[in-house]
XYZ file of N, CA and C in Angstrom:
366
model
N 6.841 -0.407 9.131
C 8.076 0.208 8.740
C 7.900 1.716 8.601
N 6.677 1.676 7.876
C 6.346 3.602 7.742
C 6.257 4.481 9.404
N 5.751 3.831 10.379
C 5.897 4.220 11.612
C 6.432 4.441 12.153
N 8.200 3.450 11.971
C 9.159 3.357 12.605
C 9.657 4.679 11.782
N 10.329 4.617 10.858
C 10.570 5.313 9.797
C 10.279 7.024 10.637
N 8.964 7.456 10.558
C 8.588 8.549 10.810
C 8.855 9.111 12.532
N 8.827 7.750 13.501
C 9.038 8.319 14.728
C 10.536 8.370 14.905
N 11.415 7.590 13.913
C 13.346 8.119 13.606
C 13.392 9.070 12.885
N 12.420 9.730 12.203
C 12.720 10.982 11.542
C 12.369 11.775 13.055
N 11.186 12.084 13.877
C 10.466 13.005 14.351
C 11.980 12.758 15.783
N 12.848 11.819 16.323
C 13.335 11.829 17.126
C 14.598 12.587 16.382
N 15.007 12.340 15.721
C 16.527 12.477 15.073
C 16.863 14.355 14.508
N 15.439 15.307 14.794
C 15.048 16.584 14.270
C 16.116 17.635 15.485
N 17.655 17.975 14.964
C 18.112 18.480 15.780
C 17.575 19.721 16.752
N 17.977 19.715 18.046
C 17.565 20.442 18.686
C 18.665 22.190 19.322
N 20.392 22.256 18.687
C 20.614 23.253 18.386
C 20.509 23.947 18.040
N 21.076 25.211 17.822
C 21.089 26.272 16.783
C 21.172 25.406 15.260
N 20.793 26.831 14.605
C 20.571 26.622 12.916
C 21.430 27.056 12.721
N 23.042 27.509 12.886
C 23.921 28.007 12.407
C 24.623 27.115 11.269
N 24.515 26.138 10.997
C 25.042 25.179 11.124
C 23.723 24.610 9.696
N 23.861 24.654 8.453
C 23.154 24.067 8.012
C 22.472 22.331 7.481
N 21.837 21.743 7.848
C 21.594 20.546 8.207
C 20.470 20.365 7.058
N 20.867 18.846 6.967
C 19.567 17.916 6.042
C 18.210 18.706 6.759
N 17.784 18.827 8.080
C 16.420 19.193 8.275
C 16.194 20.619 8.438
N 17.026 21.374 7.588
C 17.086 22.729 7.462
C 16.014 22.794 5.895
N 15.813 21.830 5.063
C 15.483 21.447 3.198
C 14.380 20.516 3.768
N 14.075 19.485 4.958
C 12.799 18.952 4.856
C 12.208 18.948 6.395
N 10.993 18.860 6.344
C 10.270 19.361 7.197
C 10.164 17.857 7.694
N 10.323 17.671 8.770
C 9.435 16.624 10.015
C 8.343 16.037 9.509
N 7.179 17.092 9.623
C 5.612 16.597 9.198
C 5.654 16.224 8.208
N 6.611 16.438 6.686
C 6.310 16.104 5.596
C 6.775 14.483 5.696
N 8.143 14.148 6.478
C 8.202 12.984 6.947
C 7.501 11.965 7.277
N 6.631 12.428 8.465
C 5.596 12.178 9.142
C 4.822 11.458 8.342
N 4.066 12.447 7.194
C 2.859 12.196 6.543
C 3.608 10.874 5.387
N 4.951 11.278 4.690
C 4.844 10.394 3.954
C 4.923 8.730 4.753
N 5.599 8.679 5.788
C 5.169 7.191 6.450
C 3.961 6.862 6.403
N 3.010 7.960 6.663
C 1.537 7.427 7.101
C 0.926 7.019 5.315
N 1.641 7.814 4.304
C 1.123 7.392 3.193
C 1.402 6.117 2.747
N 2.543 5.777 2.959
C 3.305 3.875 2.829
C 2.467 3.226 3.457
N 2.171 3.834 4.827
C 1.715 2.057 5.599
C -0.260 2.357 4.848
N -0.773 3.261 4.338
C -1.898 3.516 3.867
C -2.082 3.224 2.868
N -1.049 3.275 1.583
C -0.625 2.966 0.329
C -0.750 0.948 0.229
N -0.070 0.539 1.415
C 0.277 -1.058 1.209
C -1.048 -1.596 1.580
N -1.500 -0.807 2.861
C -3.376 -1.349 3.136
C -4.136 -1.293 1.977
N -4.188 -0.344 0.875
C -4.984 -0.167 0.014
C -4.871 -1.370 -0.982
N -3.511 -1.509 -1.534
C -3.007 -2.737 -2.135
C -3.443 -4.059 -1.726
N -3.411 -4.454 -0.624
C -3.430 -5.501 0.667
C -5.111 -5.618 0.374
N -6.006 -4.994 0.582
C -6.981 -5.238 0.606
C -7.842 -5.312 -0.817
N -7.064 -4.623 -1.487
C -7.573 -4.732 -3.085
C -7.337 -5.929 -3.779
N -6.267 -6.737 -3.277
C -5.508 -7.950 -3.615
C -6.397 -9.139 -3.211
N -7.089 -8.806 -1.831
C -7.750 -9.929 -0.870
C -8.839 -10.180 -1.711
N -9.515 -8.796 -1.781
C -11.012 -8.515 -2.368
C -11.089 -9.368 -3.426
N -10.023 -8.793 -4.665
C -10.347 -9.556 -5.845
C -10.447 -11.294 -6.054
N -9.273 -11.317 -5.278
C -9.134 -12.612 -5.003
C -9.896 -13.295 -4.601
N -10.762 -12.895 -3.757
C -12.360 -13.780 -3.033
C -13.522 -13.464 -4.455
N -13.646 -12.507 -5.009
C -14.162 -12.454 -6.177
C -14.081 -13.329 -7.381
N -12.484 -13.286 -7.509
C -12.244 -14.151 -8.815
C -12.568 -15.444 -8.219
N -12.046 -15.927 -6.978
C -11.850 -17.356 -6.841
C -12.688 -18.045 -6.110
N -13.692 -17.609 -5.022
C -15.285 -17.947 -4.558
C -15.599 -18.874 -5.638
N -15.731 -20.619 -5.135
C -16.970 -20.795 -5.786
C -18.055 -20.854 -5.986
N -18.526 -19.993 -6.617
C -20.296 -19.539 -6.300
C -20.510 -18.823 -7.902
N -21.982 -19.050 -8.105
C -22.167 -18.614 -9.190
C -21.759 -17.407 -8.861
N -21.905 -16.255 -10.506
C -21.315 -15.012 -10.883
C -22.525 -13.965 -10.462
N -23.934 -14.569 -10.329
C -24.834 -13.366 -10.006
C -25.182 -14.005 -8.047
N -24.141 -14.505 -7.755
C -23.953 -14.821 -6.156
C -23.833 -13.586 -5.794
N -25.401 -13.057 -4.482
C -24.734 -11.730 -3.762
C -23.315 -11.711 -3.124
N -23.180 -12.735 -2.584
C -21.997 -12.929 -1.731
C -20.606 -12.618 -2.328
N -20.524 -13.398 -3.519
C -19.542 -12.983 -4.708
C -19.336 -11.672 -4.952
N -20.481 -10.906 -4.890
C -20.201 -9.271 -5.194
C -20.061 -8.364 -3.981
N -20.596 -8.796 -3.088
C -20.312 -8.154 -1.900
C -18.900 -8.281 -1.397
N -18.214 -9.344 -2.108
C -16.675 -9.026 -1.466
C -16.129 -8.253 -2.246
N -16.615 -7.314 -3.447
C -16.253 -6.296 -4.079
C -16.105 -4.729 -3.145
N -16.961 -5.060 -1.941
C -17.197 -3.566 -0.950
C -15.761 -3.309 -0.450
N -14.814 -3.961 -0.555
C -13.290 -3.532 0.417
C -13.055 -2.664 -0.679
N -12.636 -3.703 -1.897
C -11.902 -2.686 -3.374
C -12.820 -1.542 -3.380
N -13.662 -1.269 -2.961
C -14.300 0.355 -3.861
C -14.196 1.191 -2.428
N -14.247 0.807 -1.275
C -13.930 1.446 0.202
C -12.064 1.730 -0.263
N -11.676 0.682 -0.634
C -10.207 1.097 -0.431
C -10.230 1.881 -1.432
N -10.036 1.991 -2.940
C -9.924 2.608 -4.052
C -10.284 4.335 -3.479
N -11.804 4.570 -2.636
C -11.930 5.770 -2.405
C -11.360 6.709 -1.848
N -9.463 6.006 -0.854
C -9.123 6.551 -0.174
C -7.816 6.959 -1.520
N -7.418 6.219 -2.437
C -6.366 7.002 -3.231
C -6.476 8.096 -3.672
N -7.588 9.063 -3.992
C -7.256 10.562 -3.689
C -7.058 11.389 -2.659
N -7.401 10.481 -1.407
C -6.477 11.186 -0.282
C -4.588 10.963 0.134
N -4.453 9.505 -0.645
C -2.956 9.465 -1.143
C -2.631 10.139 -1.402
N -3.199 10.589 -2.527
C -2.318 11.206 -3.950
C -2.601 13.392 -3.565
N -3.393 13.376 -2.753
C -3.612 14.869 -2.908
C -2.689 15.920 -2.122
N -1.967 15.349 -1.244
C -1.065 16.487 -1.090
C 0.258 16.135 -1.406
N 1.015 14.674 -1.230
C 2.094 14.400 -1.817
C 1.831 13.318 -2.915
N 1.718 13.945 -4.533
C 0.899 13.060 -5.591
C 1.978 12.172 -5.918
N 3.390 12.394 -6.154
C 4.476 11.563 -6.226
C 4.769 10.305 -5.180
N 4.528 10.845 -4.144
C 4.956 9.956 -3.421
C 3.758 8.963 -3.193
N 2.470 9.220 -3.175
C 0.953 8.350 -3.258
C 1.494 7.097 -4.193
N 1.428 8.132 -5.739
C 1.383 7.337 -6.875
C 2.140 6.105 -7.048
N 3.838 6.613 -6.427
C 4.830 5.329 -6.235
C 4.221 4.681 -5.251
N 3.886 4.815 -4.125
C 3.661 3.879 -3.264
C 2.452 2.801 -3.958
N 1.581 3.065 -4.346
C 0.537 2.568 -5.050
C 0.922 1.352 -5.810
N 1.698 2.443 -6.959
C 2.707 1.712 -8.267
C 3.460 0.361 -7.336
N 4.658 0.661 -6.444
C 5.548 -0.558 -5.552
C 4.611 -1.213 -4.954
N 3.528 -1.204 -4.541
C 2.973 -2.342 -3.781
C 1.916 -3.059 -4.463
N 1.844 -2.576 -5.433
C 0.667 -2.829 -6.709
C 1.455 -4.163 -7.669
N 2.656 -3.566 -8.100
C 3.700 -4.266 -8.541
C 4.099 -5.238 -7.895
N 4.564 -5.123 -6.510
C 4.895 -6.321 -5.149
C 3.836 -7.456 -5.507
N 2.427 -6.854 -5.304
C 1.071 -7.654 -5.351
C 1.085 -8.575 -6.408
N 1.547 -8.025 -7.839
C 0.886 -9.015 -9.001
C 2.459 -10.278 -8.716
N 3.473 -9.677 -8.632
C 4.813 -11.020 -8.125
C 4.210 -11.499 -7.702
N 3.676 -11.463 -6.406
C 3.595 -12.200 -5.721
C 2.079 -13.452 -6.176
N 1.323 -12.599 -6.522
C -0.094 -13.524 -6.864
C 0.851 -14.425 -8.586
N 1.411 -14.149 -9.276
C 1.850 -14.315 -10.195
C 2.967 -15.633 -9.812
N 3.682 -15.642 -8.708
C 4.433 -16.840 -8.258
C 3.544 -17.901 -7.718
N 2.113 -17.668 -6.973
C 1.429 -18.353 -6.172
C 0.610 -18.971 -7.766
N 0.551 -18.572 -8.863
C -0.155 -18.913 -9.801
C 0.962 -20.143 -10.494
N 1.834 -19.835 -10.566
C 3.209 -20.678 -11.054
C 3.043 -21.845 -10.345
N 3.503 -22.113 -8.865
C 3.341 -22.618 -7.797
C 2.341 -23.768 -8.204
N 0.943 -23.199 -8.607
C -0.427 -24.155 -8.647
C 0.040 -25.099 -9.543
N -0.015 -24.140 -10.985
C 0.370 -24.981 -11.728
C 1.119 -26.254 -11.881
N 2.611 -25.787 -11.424
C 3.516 -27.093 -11.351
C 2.619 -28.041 -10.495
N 2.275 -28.135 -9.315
C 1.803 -28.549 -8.386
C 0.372 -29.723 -8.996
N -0.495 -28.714 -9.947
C -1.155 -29.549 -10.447
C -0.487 -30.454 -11.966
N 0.448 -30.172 -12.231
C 1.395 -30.325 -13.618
C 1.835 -32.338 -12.661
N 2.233 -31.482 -11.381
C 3.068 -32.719 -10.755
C 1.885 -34.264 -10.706
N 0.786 -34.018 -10.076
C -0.305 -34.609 -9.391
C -1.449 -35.320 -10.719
């Protein structure tokens, strides 16, 4: 969506005169640009922080299992890229982070509901 998003901003950048003051007279293209690339970078970070833990918490294998901790290497690879989120547009990083962070726990939070009844039923 962040892709699409940014190549309808980068097509839609009138090509008249400026006489005429316009929405892309107040925002720049590239800033466009970049914030798509921060969404679809923002939801990977989430996406993979979500996977990680999840093979962590839920692996059964003992707790001093290398294997168990080695699926910790995505979360600290991904985690290292949120100060490149957050460093030139920090608002827009932070929400993206925040909405897909938030998306993440719904969603693991319904799949937890889900079990339950399921084992409630059985």
């Amino acid at each position: 969506m962040g892709w699409g998003l940014s190549g309808l901003a980068a097509l839609l950048v009138p090509d008249g005169s400026r006489s005429v003051p316009s929405f892309w007279g107040y925002i720049n293209p590239e800033t466009l640009f970049a914030v798509g690339l921060i969404l679809l970078a923002g939801r990977q970070v989430v996406k993979v922080s979500a996977k990680s833990l999840s093979y962590f918490l839920y692996l059964p294998l003992p707790l001093r299992s290398p294997v168990r901790w080695r699926s910790l290497l995505p979360l600290a690879a991904a985690w290292g890229a949120v100060p490149f989120l957050t460093l030139h547009i920090p608002v827009v990083g932070w929400v993206t982070l925040l909405f897909f962070a938030g998306r993440e726990a719904i969603i693991w939070r319904e799949k937890q509901l889900a079990l339950r009844e399921l084992r409630r039923t059985s």
